[in-house]
């Protein structure tokens, strides 16, 4: 405060240039005494930091911040390596049991039809197969509805029951979904099985928060490596899906030690998978060839095509999820009905296109023409299968059937690549001899099919390195790497700008919107209201497309905590306040002194006007410098001489969006509601007001940001864990 007082008593002595000499800057709508005749033009400014009454959670926030220091001893503990090995062992066993369960259900319902193939089923008369084709997927939807209802019942039980029984029931639902032929895949559930096992082992053996994310990565790697029998691809999948998205927010991850854990878990799970399921790859690699480097532009064009198909796939899934959600909320159709309708729809589609049914990777082998004595599919039929498979898979996901998007993505990529390869071969063969396209040697359609599989997987699931390594590991052919990199890179680039990884916790909260009402204060003149009934926009969310890509490492417990914690327990009670007439340099100095990245703007009655952030100041500074480069010399001089007396009002009025507060919180809100609305408006700081007075504006009493929300949740979770461990120790 000494500095603030000094600035108030000794303002800048830099004189203002006369408006007769140079054109003055444009006026600002805020009340400002910058050009006052007083020798001290900023006498009525007020800037300070405010310390409000500390809630009970203040001490917890202080305590929790001390555990942000990472200790290498946490990863050198032998229990960490033992935990990673156990994750690999149990994940490998669980994935073997899961796949065997799918095979048993498939054999029971389909009576050997999958071994004859979709081509045989296509040639059979409809009157002899239509009952089985339609009603087997529908029966699968019926069983999934029952299992989903059981999962919802478990969600009302204790936390331990949610974690254990919920994962088991979801795996059983995936078994039934896939065993009855519905159009999804097993690799996503395999990853979720691995991550669930990692969470349980962490809670039982390790209990170190610094190693939890590493164990989750190990579980994900084990799931993919055992599902595809590809350990290298599993390791890269863990990096792309778990470590890279989480590392900026979680600095406690030691990548060197985590890599060791991931490799151990992936190798162990892959070995167990080979013992239990055989050493054969997930699908048979057909005979293919590469003719010349001149084909590379054709592979790049295939990557562009796969990127567009991937984007269509993701958008259709997000759209249908919204449609089904509206049918449930607005029309009142019960949720248990949707899986049955989804299975019935898949069965009807399969009457005309039996290749869309999930029978392992046999149908992918059919597309790649790697099965002996089986006639290949025509190019026009392959294009039809691309569209039909996209529709069927999106319907299965939207209607609540359980499974992953990896296998469908590979199927769609194989069909796209094969159709593209056959079209290229036909176009070159039928070209005009005057154009001399016949001299261009192109590879077989199988080569384009393999590259299309990787490009589609990268585009849909945003795991380009995993896609490249998976196909390279299965083909073991270095010649395929260059076409793979080109096609995968372009496909991933097309979809990366249209898809984002949204926190699965927020997604789950939005899905539970029919059972949970967002608390919010009334709208004010400087805020924008958010209706709790407003439907979320249909964005392309990776967590909606493939939930295994967004592992909720905070678990359901954090979500329950956020419902029970109020804003008054999590908000910062020490914050900076400034007025519109405050010097900008003084505002920045106070932020630096208090280690705050923003300041609350108030009027003379201490009523909220807006929020000033360092980002706003930085952008204004760059704008002013750019303006000075394009203006006359006298304007440059005025900018230079008036830097020390810039006011908060000037930066706020330079852009209508700056300093605006689209939403404010109240002390009695729960932080889950606050965080959901912060995500809606992409806010990092929210003022907390006590009550609304004087034209619905309130007096600020605190500041809520994402860091204090995280710290409060961790503090209370730690306290509850300590209480539980203490009681357990006493009982034992």
XYZ file of C-alpha atoms in Angstrom:
732
model
C 0.000 0.000 0.000
C 2.962 2.296 0.406
C 3.478 2.184 -3.322
C -0.180 2.926 -3.955
C -0.074 5.879 -1.610
C 3.071 7.130 -3.258
C 1.428 6.979 -6.639
C -1.588 8.866 -5.375
C 0.515 11.602 -3.740
C 3.148 11.850 -6.459
C 1.558 11.405 -9.826
C 3.514 11.523 -13.011
C 4.982 14.930 -13.684
C 4.996 14.328 -17.407
C 3.082 17.252 -18.947
C 0.330 16.667 -21.471
C 0.871 18.024 -24.947
C -1.488 20.781 -25.858
C -4.349 19.776 -28.096
C -3.457 22.777 -30.216
C -0.108 21.216 -31.113
C -1.143 17.662 -31.742
C -4.361 15.815 -32.221
C -5.356 14.260 -28.931
C -6.505 10.674 -28.629
C -10.192 9.967 -29.050
C -12.353 10.477 -25.946
C -13.400 7.568 -23.759
C -16.868 7.058 -22.369
C -15.690 6.447 -18.794
C -15.497 9.420 -16.464
C -11.879 10.488 -16.476
C -10.016 13.489 -15.088
C -6.939 12.895 -17.166
C -7.101 16.397 -18.629
C -8.217 18.080 -15.422
C -6.804 21.472 -14.613
C -5.768 20.249 -11.189
C -2.018 19.929 -10.683
C -2.704 16.397 -9.423
C -5.102 14.986 -12.035
C -5.558 11.561 -10.407
C -6.504 12.494 -6.851
C -9.769 10.566 -6.687
C -8.386 7.224 -7.828
C -8.526 4.260 -5.499
C -6.556 1.056 -5.870
C -5.937 -1.534 -3.234
C -5.967 -5.166 -2.393
C -8.869 -6.359 -0.311
C -8.789 -9.051 2.345
C -12.253 -10.356 3.085
C -13.308 -12.587 5.940
C -11.525 -15.893 5.482
C -13.741 -18.959 5.133
C -12.903 -22.261 6.695
C -11.316 -23.503 3.491
C -8.620 -20.840 3.362
C -6.207 -22.819 5.451
C -6.805 -25.879 3.290
C -5.903 -23.972 0.162
C -2.650 -22.898 1.731
C -1.807 -26.415 2.809
C -2.563 -28.027 -0.534
C -0.347 -25.674 -2.483
C 2.656 -27.159 -0.774
C 2.257 -30.551 -2.465
C 2.840 -29.139 -5.923
C 6.557 -29.805 -5.528
C 7.461 -33.011 -7.316
C 9.754 -35.459 -5.622
C 11.687 -37.985 -7.689
C 11.482 -40.340 -4.721
C 7.783 -40.753 -5.517
C 8.709 -42.538 -8.762
C 11.738 -44.368 -7.352
C 9.533 -46.151 -4.844
C 9.498 -49.878 -5.769
C 5.735 -49.898 -5.310
C 5.387 -47.737 -8.412
C 7.068 -50.278 -10.707
C 5.223 -53.127 -9.010
C 1.949 -51.276 -9.552
C 2.734 -50.761 -13.254
C 3.528 -54.457 -13.669
C 0.317 -55.439 -11.900
C -1.633 -53.095 -14.176
C -0.167 -54.906 -17.191
C -0.894 -58.350 -15.750
C -4.485 -57.705 -14.729
C -5.276 -55.686 -17.867
C -3.954 -58.472 -20.086
C -6.030 -61.057 -18.227
C -9.131 -58.835 -18.270
C -8.839 -58.128 -22.002
C -8.423 -61.850 -22.730
C -11.556 -62.614 -20.700
C -13.383 -59.736 -22.387
C -12.574 -60.936 -25.918
C -13.383 -64.544 -25.061
C -16.717 -63.359 -23.680
C -17.452 -61.543 -26.933
C -16.623 -64.697 -28.917
C -18.838 -66.891 -26.712
C -21.815 -64.549 -27.055
C -21.252 -64.314 -30.801
C -21.139 -68.104 -31.196
C -24.290 -68.502 -29.094
C -26.387 -65.955 -31.008
C -25.100 -66.276 -34.556
C -24.690 -70.070 -34.825
C -21.495 -70.016 -36.880
C -22.630 -67.428 -39.463
C -19.627 -65.114 -38.819
C -17.237 -67.918 -39.817
C -18.988 -68.225 -43.168
C -18.611 -64.501 -43.706
C -20.718 -61.551 -44.737
C -20.423 -62.548 -48.398
C -22.199 -65.829 -47.658
C -24.894 -63.990 -45.733
C -25.362 -61.541 -48.602
C -26.046 -64.410 -51.023
C -28.490 -66.224 -48.728
C -32.245 -65.743 -49.271
C -33.734 -63.148 -46.915
C -36.556 -65.399 -45.753
C -34.062 -67.804 -44.184
C -31.897 -65.269 -42.313
C -33.909 -62.086 -41.704
C -35.187 -63.078 -38.265
C -31.715 -63.715 -36.894
C -30.124 -60.701 -38.589
C -32.726 -58.266 -37.252
C -33.441 -59.608 -33.788
C -29.969 -60.634 -32.597
C -28.698 -57.010 -32.492
C -32.053 -55.971 -31.001
C -31.672 -58.591 -28.235
C -28.227 -57.184 -27.588
C -29.778 -53.740 -27.186
C -32.295 -55.161 -24.697
C -29.564 -56.662 -22.508
C -27.549 -53.437 -22.737
C -30.587 -51.475 -21.513
C -30.788 -53.691 -18.438
C -27.055 -53.331 -17.771
C -27.225 -49.560 -18.244
C -30.074 -49.387 -15.747
C -27.966 -51.391 -13.296
C -25.078 -48.952 -13.825
C -27.392 -46.037 -13.048
C -28.536 -47.801 -9.890
C -24.930 -48.341 -8.858
C -24.244 -44.623 -9.347
C -26.482 -43.946 -6.355
C -24.430 -46.259 -4.156
C -21.110 -45.622 -2.415
C -17.994 -44.384 -4.157
C -16.220 -47.752 -4.044
C -19.256 -49.464 -5.573
C -19.341 -46.907 -8.381
C -15.713 -47.486 -9.292
C -15.747 -51.292 -9.163
C -19.240 -52.401 -10.192
C -19.676 -49.591 -12.708
C -16.602 -50.686 -14.673
C -17.630 -54.350 -14.589
C -21.158 -53.604 -15.778
C -19.867 -51.389 -18.590
C -17.497 -54.142 -19.741
C -20.381 -56.638 -19.711
C -22.503 -54.218 -21.738
C -19.678 -53.918 -24.272
C -19.436 -57.735 -24.441
C -23.128 -58.034 -25.252
C -23.043 -55.124 -27.727
C -20.178 -56.598 -29.711
C -21.174 -60.245 -29.356
C -24.573 -59.535 -30.905
C -22.942 -57.809 -33.884
C -23.713 -54.140 -33.244
C -21.512 -51.725 -35.134
C -18.854 -50.746 -32.566
C -15.427 -52.093 -31.565
C -13.628 -53.725 -28.598
C -10.492 -51.587 -28.324
C -12.167 -48.639 -26.588
C -13.580 -50.856 -23.806
C -10.147 -52.513 -23.529
C -8.554 -49.127 -22.829
C -11.224 -48.293 -20.260
C -10.697 -51.681 -18.612
C -6.986 -50.900 -18.319
C -7.585 -47.443 -16.890
C -10.135 -48.787 -14.380
C -7.672 -51.426 -13.207
C -4.991 -48.733 -12.906
C -7.279 -46.626 -10.697
C -8.066 -49.563 -8.431
C -4.417 -50.583 -8.065
C -3.462 -46.973 -7.343
C -6.097 -46.708 -4.626
C -5.072 -50.017 -3.057
C -1.267 -50.035 -3.301
C 0.219 -46.700 -4.282
C -2.130 -43.911 -3.093
C 0.415 -41.338 -4.266
C -1.295 -38.533 -6.222
C 1.944 -37.810 -8.101
C 1.939 -41.230 -9.795
C -1.770 -41.604 -10.530
C -1.592 -40.164 -14.036
C 1.404 -42.378 -14.833
C -0.539 -45.480 -13.815
C -3.498 -44.358 -15.922
C -1.170 -44.025 -18.903
C 0.178 -47.502 -18.183
C -3.369 -48.883 -18.090
C -4.244 -47.247 -21.409
C -1.099 -48.620 -23.035
C -1.872 -52.074 -21.721
C -5.417 -51.909 -23.089
C -4.370 -50.974 -26.627
C -1.360 -53.304 -26.753
C -3.422 -56.300 -25.637
C -6.367 -55.346 -27.873
C -4.319 -54.992 -31.086
C -1.408 -57.200 -29.988
C 0.837 -54.198 -30.717
C 2.945 -53.088 -27.750
C 4.743 -50.218 -29.508
C 1.489 -48.646 -30.673
C 0.136 -49.019 -27.137
C 3.023 -47.005 -25.699
C 2.518 -44.183 -28.177
C -1.228 -44.260 -27.547
C -0.625 -43.635 -23.845
C 1.553 -40.643 -24.700
C -0.939 -39.143 -27.168
C -4.162 -39.800 -25.264
C -3.106 -39.386 -21.624
C 0.270 -37.731 -21.101
C 0.306 -35.000 -23.756
C -3.220 -33.667 -23.004
C -2.565 -33.710 -19.244
C 1.080 -32.625 -18.990
C 0.507 -28.832 -19.237
C -1.970 -28.934 -16.383
C -0.147 -31.506 -14.298
C 3.482 -30.617 -13.840
C 3.894 -33.456 -11.362
C 4.350 -36.024 -14.129
C 7.897 -37.308 -14.579
C 7.950 -38.347 -18.236
C 11.119 -40.421 -17.896
C 9.746 -42.605 -15.115
C 6.286 -42.655 -16.647
C 7.721 -44.001 -19.906
C 9.258 -46.916 -18.026
C 5.934 -47.683 -16.391
C 4.082 -47.468 -19.713
C 6.537 -49.768 -21.506
C 6.488 -52.391 -18.749
C 2.717 -52.435 -18.587
C 2.289 -52.583 -22.376
C 4.801 -55.411 -22.834
C 3.332 -57.522 -20.032
C -0.235 -57.033 -21.284
C 0.795 -57.872 -24.854
C 2.529 -61.086 -23.753
C -0.521 -62.198 -21.769
C -2.750 -61.354 -24.737
C -0.597 -63.501 -27.019
C -0.866 -66.414 -24.585
C -4.640 -66.055 -24.189
C -5.710 -64.991 -27.682
C -2.872 -66.159 -29.908
C -0.012 -64.366 -31.593
C -1.907 -63.521 -34.769
C -2.381 -59.781 -35.448
C -5.801 -58.202 -35.114
C -6.379 -58.434 -38.877
C -4.611 -60.177 -41.727
C -2.273 -57.980 -43.711
C -2.928 -58.596 -47.428
C -0.318 -58.834 -50.110
C 0.404 -55.382 -51.435
C 3.092 -53.503 -53.309
C 4.489 -50.008 -53.784
C 5.537 -49.091 -57.281
C 7.238 -45.693 -57.276
C 7.699 -42.510 -55.198
C 5.632 -40.741 -57.842
C 2.555 -42.190 -56.151
C 3.026 -40.031 -53.070
C 0.628 -37.284 -54.283
C -2.047 -39.950 -54.652
C -1.556 -40.971 -51.004
C -1.717 -37.334 -49.935
C -5.015 -37.016 -51.782
C -6.211 -40.126 -49.951
C -5.257 -38.447 -46.658
C -7.388 -35.428 -47.560
C -10.299 -37.699 -48.432
C -9.989 -39.646 -45.163
C -9.827 -36.383 -43.223
C -13.117 -35.228 -44.734
C -14.739 -38.604 -44.075
C -13.449 -38.525 -40.465
C -14.904 -35.078 -39.967
C -18.263 -36.226 -41.318
C -18.153 -39.232 -38.997
C -17.466 -37.116 -35.909
C -20.026 -34.439 -36.769
C -22.750 -37.004 -37.382
C -22.011 -38.674 -34.041
C -22.198 -35.376 -32.148
C -25.387 -34.397 -33.962
C -27.153 -37.699 -33.263
C -26.132 -37.561 -29.611
C -27.855 -34.190 -29.376
C -30.946 -35.461 -31.184
C -31.303 -38.459 -28.877
C -30.783 -36.256 -25.824
C -33.550 -33.922 -27.012
C -35.856 -36.879 -27.647
C -35.296 -37.997 -24.079
C -35.769 -34.572 -22.479
C -38.364 -32.934 -24.724
C -40.411 -35.840 -26.049
C -40.022 -37.954 -22.918
C -38.816 -41.197 -24.517
C -37.220 -43.300 -21.747
C -33.497 -43.962 -22.034
C -33.835 -47.788 -21.811
C -35.740 -47.744 -25.116
C -32.876 -46.296 -27.150
C -30.419 -49.263 -27.088
C -33.200 -51.580 -28.274
C -34.076 -49.223 -31.131
C -30.380 -48.920 -31.974
C -29.923 -52.683 -32.204
C -33.084 -53.040 -34.259
C -31.886 -50.334 -36.666
C -28.519 -52.049 -37.099
C -30.283 -55.326 -37.884
C -32.473 -53.733 -40.541
C -29.464 -52.073 -42.181
C -27.547 -55.382 -42.054
C -30.171 -57.053 -44.246
C -28.811 -55.033 -47.169
C -25.241 -54.506 -45.918
C -24.218 -57.424 -43.651
C -20.589 -56.211 -43.686
C -21.399 -53.533 -41.074
C -21.968 -56.165 -38.364
C -19.107 -56.567 -35.918
C -17.683 -60.058 -36.293
C -14.165 -59.337 -35.181
C -11.914 -58.120 -37.978
C -13.221 -60.698 -40.452
C -15.123 -58.031 -42.333
C -11.972 -55.879 -42.524
C -10.183 -58.883 -44.022
C -13.050 -59.114 -46.516
C -12.579 -55.472 -47.525
C -8.823 -55.897 -47.924
C -9.407 -59.092 -49.940
C -7.043 -60.988 -47.674
C -9.381 -63.971 -47.204
C -8.736 -66.805 -49.680
C -11.466 -67.992 -52.040
C -13.608 -64.942 -51.281
C -14.562 -62.555 -54.048
C -13.648 -58.920 -53.480
C -16.204 -56.132 -53.312
C -16.768 -53.679 -56.126
C -15.764 -50.033 -55.856
C -19.315 -48.681 -55.766
C -20.291 -51.127 -53.005
C -17.238 -50.047 -50.996
C -18.300 -46.409 -51.222
C -21.789 -47.391 -50.082
C -20.320 -49.279 -47.126
C -18.412 -46.169 -46.053
C -21.637 -44.161 -45.769
C -23.670 -46.984 -44.218
C -21.012 -47.864 -41.638
C -20.757 -44.214 -40.562
C -24.522 -44.043 -40.063
C -24.789 -47.379 -38.258
C -21.881 -46.681 -35.892
C -23.112 -43.173 -35.065
C -26.580 -44.549 -34.306
C -25.130 -47.219 -32.025
C -23.196 -44.641 -30.034
C -26.097 -42.177 -29.882
C -28.594 -44.849 -28.799
C -26.485 -45.915 -25.825
C -24.835 -49.126 -27.007
C -21.360 -49.648 -25.563
C -18.180 -49.992 -27.595
C -15.281 -48.145 -29.168
C -14.615 -46.273 -32.400
C -11.210 -47.749 -33.239
C -12.445 -50.841 -35.094
C -15.178 -48.937 -37.002
C -12.603 -46.307 -37.978
C -10.323 -49.008 -39.360
C -13.248 -50.556 -41.266
C -14.253 -47.205 -42.785
C -10.623 -46.409 -43.614
C -10.124 -49.773 -45.307
C -13.302 -49.337 -47.384
C -12.344 -45.767 -48.313
C -8.793 -46.724 -49.268
C -9.824 -49.785 -51.261
C -12.507 -47.870 -53.144
C -10.067 -45.049 -53.818
C -7.382 -47.465 -55.025
C -9.771 -49.234 -57.383
C -10.991 -45.909 -58.737
C -7.410 -44.724 -59.372
C -6.519 -47.978 -61.120
C -9.637 -47.809 -63.272
C -9.073 -44.130 -64.142
C -5.502 -44.763 -65.245
C -6.418 -47.869 -67.214
C -9.238 -46.056 -69.018
C -7.368 -42.799 -69.586
C -6.826 -41.276 -73.011
C -3.488 -42.465 -74.466
C -2.747 -38.865 -75.441
C -2.525 -37.925 -71.737
C 0.023 -40.691 -71.068
C -1.384 -41.594 -67.642
C -0.951 -45.270 -68.419
C 2.789 -44.972 -67.831
C 2.129 -44.090 -64.181
C 2.533 -47.221 -62.090
C 0.198 -47.379 -59.110
C 0.144 -49.808 -56.229
C -2.552 -52.369 -55.621
C -5.783 -51.223 -53.914
C -4.702 -53.123 -50.788
C -1.860 -50.658 -50.242
C -4.301 -47.765 -50.357
C -6.611 -49.699 -48.032
C -3.902 -50.069 -45.389
C -2.940 -46.399 -45.602
C -6.608 -45.416 -45.467
C -7.047 -47.375 -42.221
C -4.292 -45.423 -40.503
C -5.481 -42.092 -41.918
C -9.043 -42.683 -40.736
C -7.941 -43.780 -37.262
C -5.798 -40.658 -36.924
C -8.572 -38.395 -38.167
C -11.344 -39.757 -35.956
C -9.405 -40.355 -32.736
C -6.631 -37.744 -33.125
C -3.816 -40.221 -32.460
C -1.583 -39.853 -35.558
C 1.573 -41.408 -34.092
C -0.398 -44.378 -32.796
C -1.982 -44.893 -36.219
C 1.374 -44.823 -38.006
C 3.071 -47.137 -35.504
C 0.110 -49.541 -35.455
C 0.140 -50.111 -39.216
C 3.932 -50.220 -39.338
C 4.036 -52.729 -36.483
C 1.466 -54.967 -38.170
C 2.951 -54.786 -41.683
C 6.626 -54.664 -40.613
C 7.358 -52.975 -43.935
C 9.446 -49.808 -43.984
C 8.180 -48.905 -47.476
C 4.755 -48.088 -46.062
C 6.060 -45.432 -43.647
C 6.359 -42.521 -46.087
C 2.823 -42.882 -47.547
C 1.510 -43.431 -44.014
C 3.100 -40.262 -42.662
C 1.794 -38.140 -45.519
C -1.786 -39.434 -45.444
C -2.027 -39.551 -41.641
C -0.603 -36.065 -41.270
C -3.099 -34.510 -43.689
C -6.077 -36.401 -42.259
C -5.203 -35.420 -38.701
C -4.610 -31.807 -39.745
C -8.055 -31.517 -41.342
C -9.889 -32.755 -38.258
C -7.675 -31.190 -35.570
C -9.129 -27.719 -36.141
C -12.704 -28.993 -35.845
C -12.313 -31.308 -32.855
C -11.242 -30.552 -29.329
C -10.656 -32.598 -26.246
C -13.186 -31.428 -23.677
C -12.832 -32.475 -20.059
C -14.869 -35.621 -19.601
C -15.949 -34.362 -16.200
C -17.731 -31.429 -17.825
C -19.200 -33.716 -20.461
C -20.614 -36.040 -17.834
C -22.062 -33.097 -15.987
C -23.815 -31.911 -19.135
C -25.119 -35.437 -19.729
C -26.587 -35.386 -16.228
C -28.341 -32.083 -16.900
C -31.763 -33.693 -16.608
C -30.982 -34.657 -13.014
C -28.926 -31.672 -11.964
C -29.909 -28.004 -12.168
C -27.288 -25.315 -12.655
C -27.420 -22.711 -9.919
C -26.865 -19.158 -11.036
C -27.616 -15.610 -9.972
C -29.921 -13.287 -11.809
C -28.701 -11.552 -14.930
C -27.463 -8.018 -14.488
C -26.877 -5.111 -16.796
C -23.212 -5.973 -17.208
C -23.591 -9.736 -17.251
C -25.080 -12.257 -19.639
C -27.394 -14.907 -18.285
C -27.109 -18.601 -19.068
C -30.272 -20.587 -19.012
C -29.955 -23.980 -17.422
C -32.300 -25.341 -20.045
C -30.133 -24.104 -22.898
C -28.932 -27.004 -24.992
C -25.189 -27.325 -25.364
C -23.846 -26.637 -28.861
C -23.098 -29.575 -31.127
C -19.335 -29.354 -31.113
C -17.018 -32.177 -32.146
C -15.858 -33.495 -28.821
C -13.320 -36.313 -28.763
C -14.729 -37.476 -25.443
C -18.125 -37.982 -27.099
C -16.665 -39.812 -30.075
C -14.339 -42.059 -28.055
C -14.546 -41.857 -24.265
C -11.338 -43.847 -23.795
C -9.409 -40.856 -25.179
C -10.426 -38.744 -22.177
C -9.736 -40.695 -19.021
C -11.346 -38.997 -16.037
C -8.412 -39.233 -13.663
C -10.222 -37.083 -11.121
C -12.894 -39.824 -10.988
C -16.499 -39.504 -9.919
C -15.437 -38.465 -6.427
C -14.292 -35.031 -7.587
C -17.613 -34.397 -9.279
C -19.452 -35.272 -6.062
C -17.154 -32.961 -4.143
C -17.851 -30.066 -6.489
C -21.567 -30.476 -5.897
C -20.984 -30.178 -2.138
C -18.511 -27.277 -2.142
C -19.806 -23.725 -2.268
C -18.156 -20.798 -4.001
C -17.572 -19.075 -0.650
C -15.316 -21.979 0.372
C -13.215 -21.896 -2.802
C -13.021 -18.203 -3.724
C -9.987 -16.020 -3.143
C -10.651 -13.572 -0.351
C -7.574 -11.469 -1.098
C -7.873 -9.628 -4.393
C -6.980 -6.350 -6.093
C -9.547 -3.623 -6.754
C -9.069 -0.577 -8.983
C -11.219 2.263 -10.296
C -11.625 3.492 -13.832
C -9.492 6.516 -12.904
C -6.614 4.409 -11.579
C -3.252 4.621 -13.279
C -2.589 1.572 -15.412
C 0.958 1.326 -14.069
C -0.363 1.280 -10.525
C -2.862 -1.461 -11.360
C -0.094 -3.628 -12.831
C 2.135 -2.969 -9.827
C -0.598 -4.062 -7.426
C -1.202 -7.238 -9.448
C 2.513 -7.977 -9.277
C 2.666 -7.281 -5.556
C -0.309 -9.518 -4.805
C 0.686 -12.147 -7.422
C -2.696 -11.761 -9.138
C -3.323 -11.849 -12.874
C -6.408 -9.637 -12.732
C -8.020 -6.766 -10.824
C -11.699 -6.079 -10.083
C -12.901 -2.689 -11.333
C -15.307 -0.900 -8.948
C -16.917 2.524 -8.705
C -16.958 4.971 -5.805
C -19.665 2.918 -4.071
C -17.606 -0.278 -4.373
C -20.007 -1.723 -6.965
C -18.697 -4.032 -9.666
C -17.942 -2.452 -13.052
C -15.685 -5.002 -14.728
C -12.525 -7.102 -14.633
C -9.068 -6.040 -15.815
C -6.574 -8.768 -16.739
C -2.910 -8.748 -17.625
C -3.853 -10.170 -21.021
C -6.026 -7.109 -21.707
C -3.152 -4.808 -20.762
C -0.670 -6.717 -22.895
C -2.947 -6.655 -25.950
C -3.606 -2.947 -25.466
C 0.131 -2.293 -25.260
C 0.735 -4.109 -28.557
C -2.143 -2.198 -30.151
C -0.746 1.138 -28.966
C 2.719 0.329 -30.317
C 1.282 -0.707 -33.663
C -0.792 2.468 -33.750
C 2.276 4.613 -33.113
C 4.104 3.052 -36.064
C 1.349 4.094 -38.466
C 0.698 7.652 -37.131
C 2.370 11.006 -37.327
C 5.404 11.983 -35.283
C 3.429 14.124 -32.836
C 1.078 11.191 -32.142
C 4.136 9.037 -31.423
C 5.442 11.656 -29.011
C 2.119 11.861 -27.183
C 1.891 8.073 -26.884
C 5.435 7.998 -25.520
C 4.918 10.824 -23.022
C 1.489 9.702 -21.824
C 2.403 6.071 -21.103
C 2.860 6.836 -17.429
C -0.598 8.363 -17.069
C -2.744 5.866 -18.971
C -5.915 5.074 -17.053
C -7.898 1.893 -16.593
C -10.852 3.576 -18.315
C -8.849 3.991 -21.517
C -7.946 0.316 -21.899
C -11.516 -0.723 -21.122
C -13.058 1.666 -23.640
C -10.563 0.905 -26.424
C -12.407 -2.357 -27.083
C -15.975 -3.031 -26.051
C -15.154 -6.645 -25.142
C -12.366 -5.757 -22.710
C -13.125 -5.503 -18.986
C -16.603 -6.911 -19.539
C -17.835 -9.519 -17.069
C -20.192 -11.919 -18.871
C -21.140 -13.659 -15.644
C -20.750 -13.335 -11.876
C -20.941 -15.909 -9.101
C -22.582 -15.757 -5.689
C -21.214 -17.283 -2.459
C -24.012 -19.850 -2.166
C -23.475 -21.444 -5.585
C -21.787 -24.828 -5.783
C -18.527 -24.839 -7.711
C -19.714 -27.495 -10.171
C -22.303 -25.022 -11.484
C -19.719 -22.248 -11.485
C -17.162 -24.337 -13.354
C -19.668 -25.444 -15.993
C -20.612 -21.835 -16.759
C -16.944 -20.796 -16.752
C -16.364 -23.466 -19.386
C -19.358 -22.180 -21.339
C -17.929 -18.659 -21.561
C -14.264 -19.743 -21.537
C -13.564 -17.720 -18.374
C -10.531 -18.111 -16.132
C -11.622 -15.596 -13.449
C -15.089 -14.759 -12.119
C -15.916 -12.018 -9.563
C -18.008 -13.144 -6.608
C -20.629 -10.635 -5.459
C -22.468 -10.646 -2.137
C -25.849 -9.286 -3.140
C -27.403 -7.234 -5.900
C -27.979 -3.573 -5.157
C -28.261 -0.416 -7.233
C -29.479 -1.502 -10.685
C -28.687 -5.189 -10.086
C -24.968 -4.596 -9.636
C -23.267 -6.186 -6.655
C -20.417 -5.560 -4.288
C -17.476 -7.904 -4.899
C -16.426 -10.035 -1.957
C -14.090 -12.491 -3.664
C -12.567 -13.845 -6.849
C -13.066 -17.359 -8.204
C -10.566 -18.937 -10.605
C -9.740 -22.431 -11.798
C -6.670 -22.780 -9.619
C -8.532 -22.137 -6.378
C -11.299 -24.540 -7.469
C -8.708 -27.266 -8.075
C -6.906 -26.578 -4.807
C -10.102 -26.637 -2.759
C -11.248 -29.935 -4.300
C -7.850 -31.520 -3.689
C -7.773 -30.247 -0.130
C -11.200 -31.612 0.764
C -10.526 -34.890 -1.052
C -7.287 -35.252 0.869
C -9.038 -34.503 4.142
C -11.755 -37.070 3.462
C -9.123 -39.610 2.445
C -7.195 -38.986 5.652
C -10.345 -39.400 7.694
C -11.144 -42.678 5.879
C -7.597 -44.029 6.268
C -7.538 -43.071 9.940
C -10.814 -44.868 10.624
C -9.637 -47.914 8.679
C -6.375 -48.026 10.621
C -8.221 -47.805 13.932
C -10.614 -50.569 12.922
C -7.748 -52.813 11.835
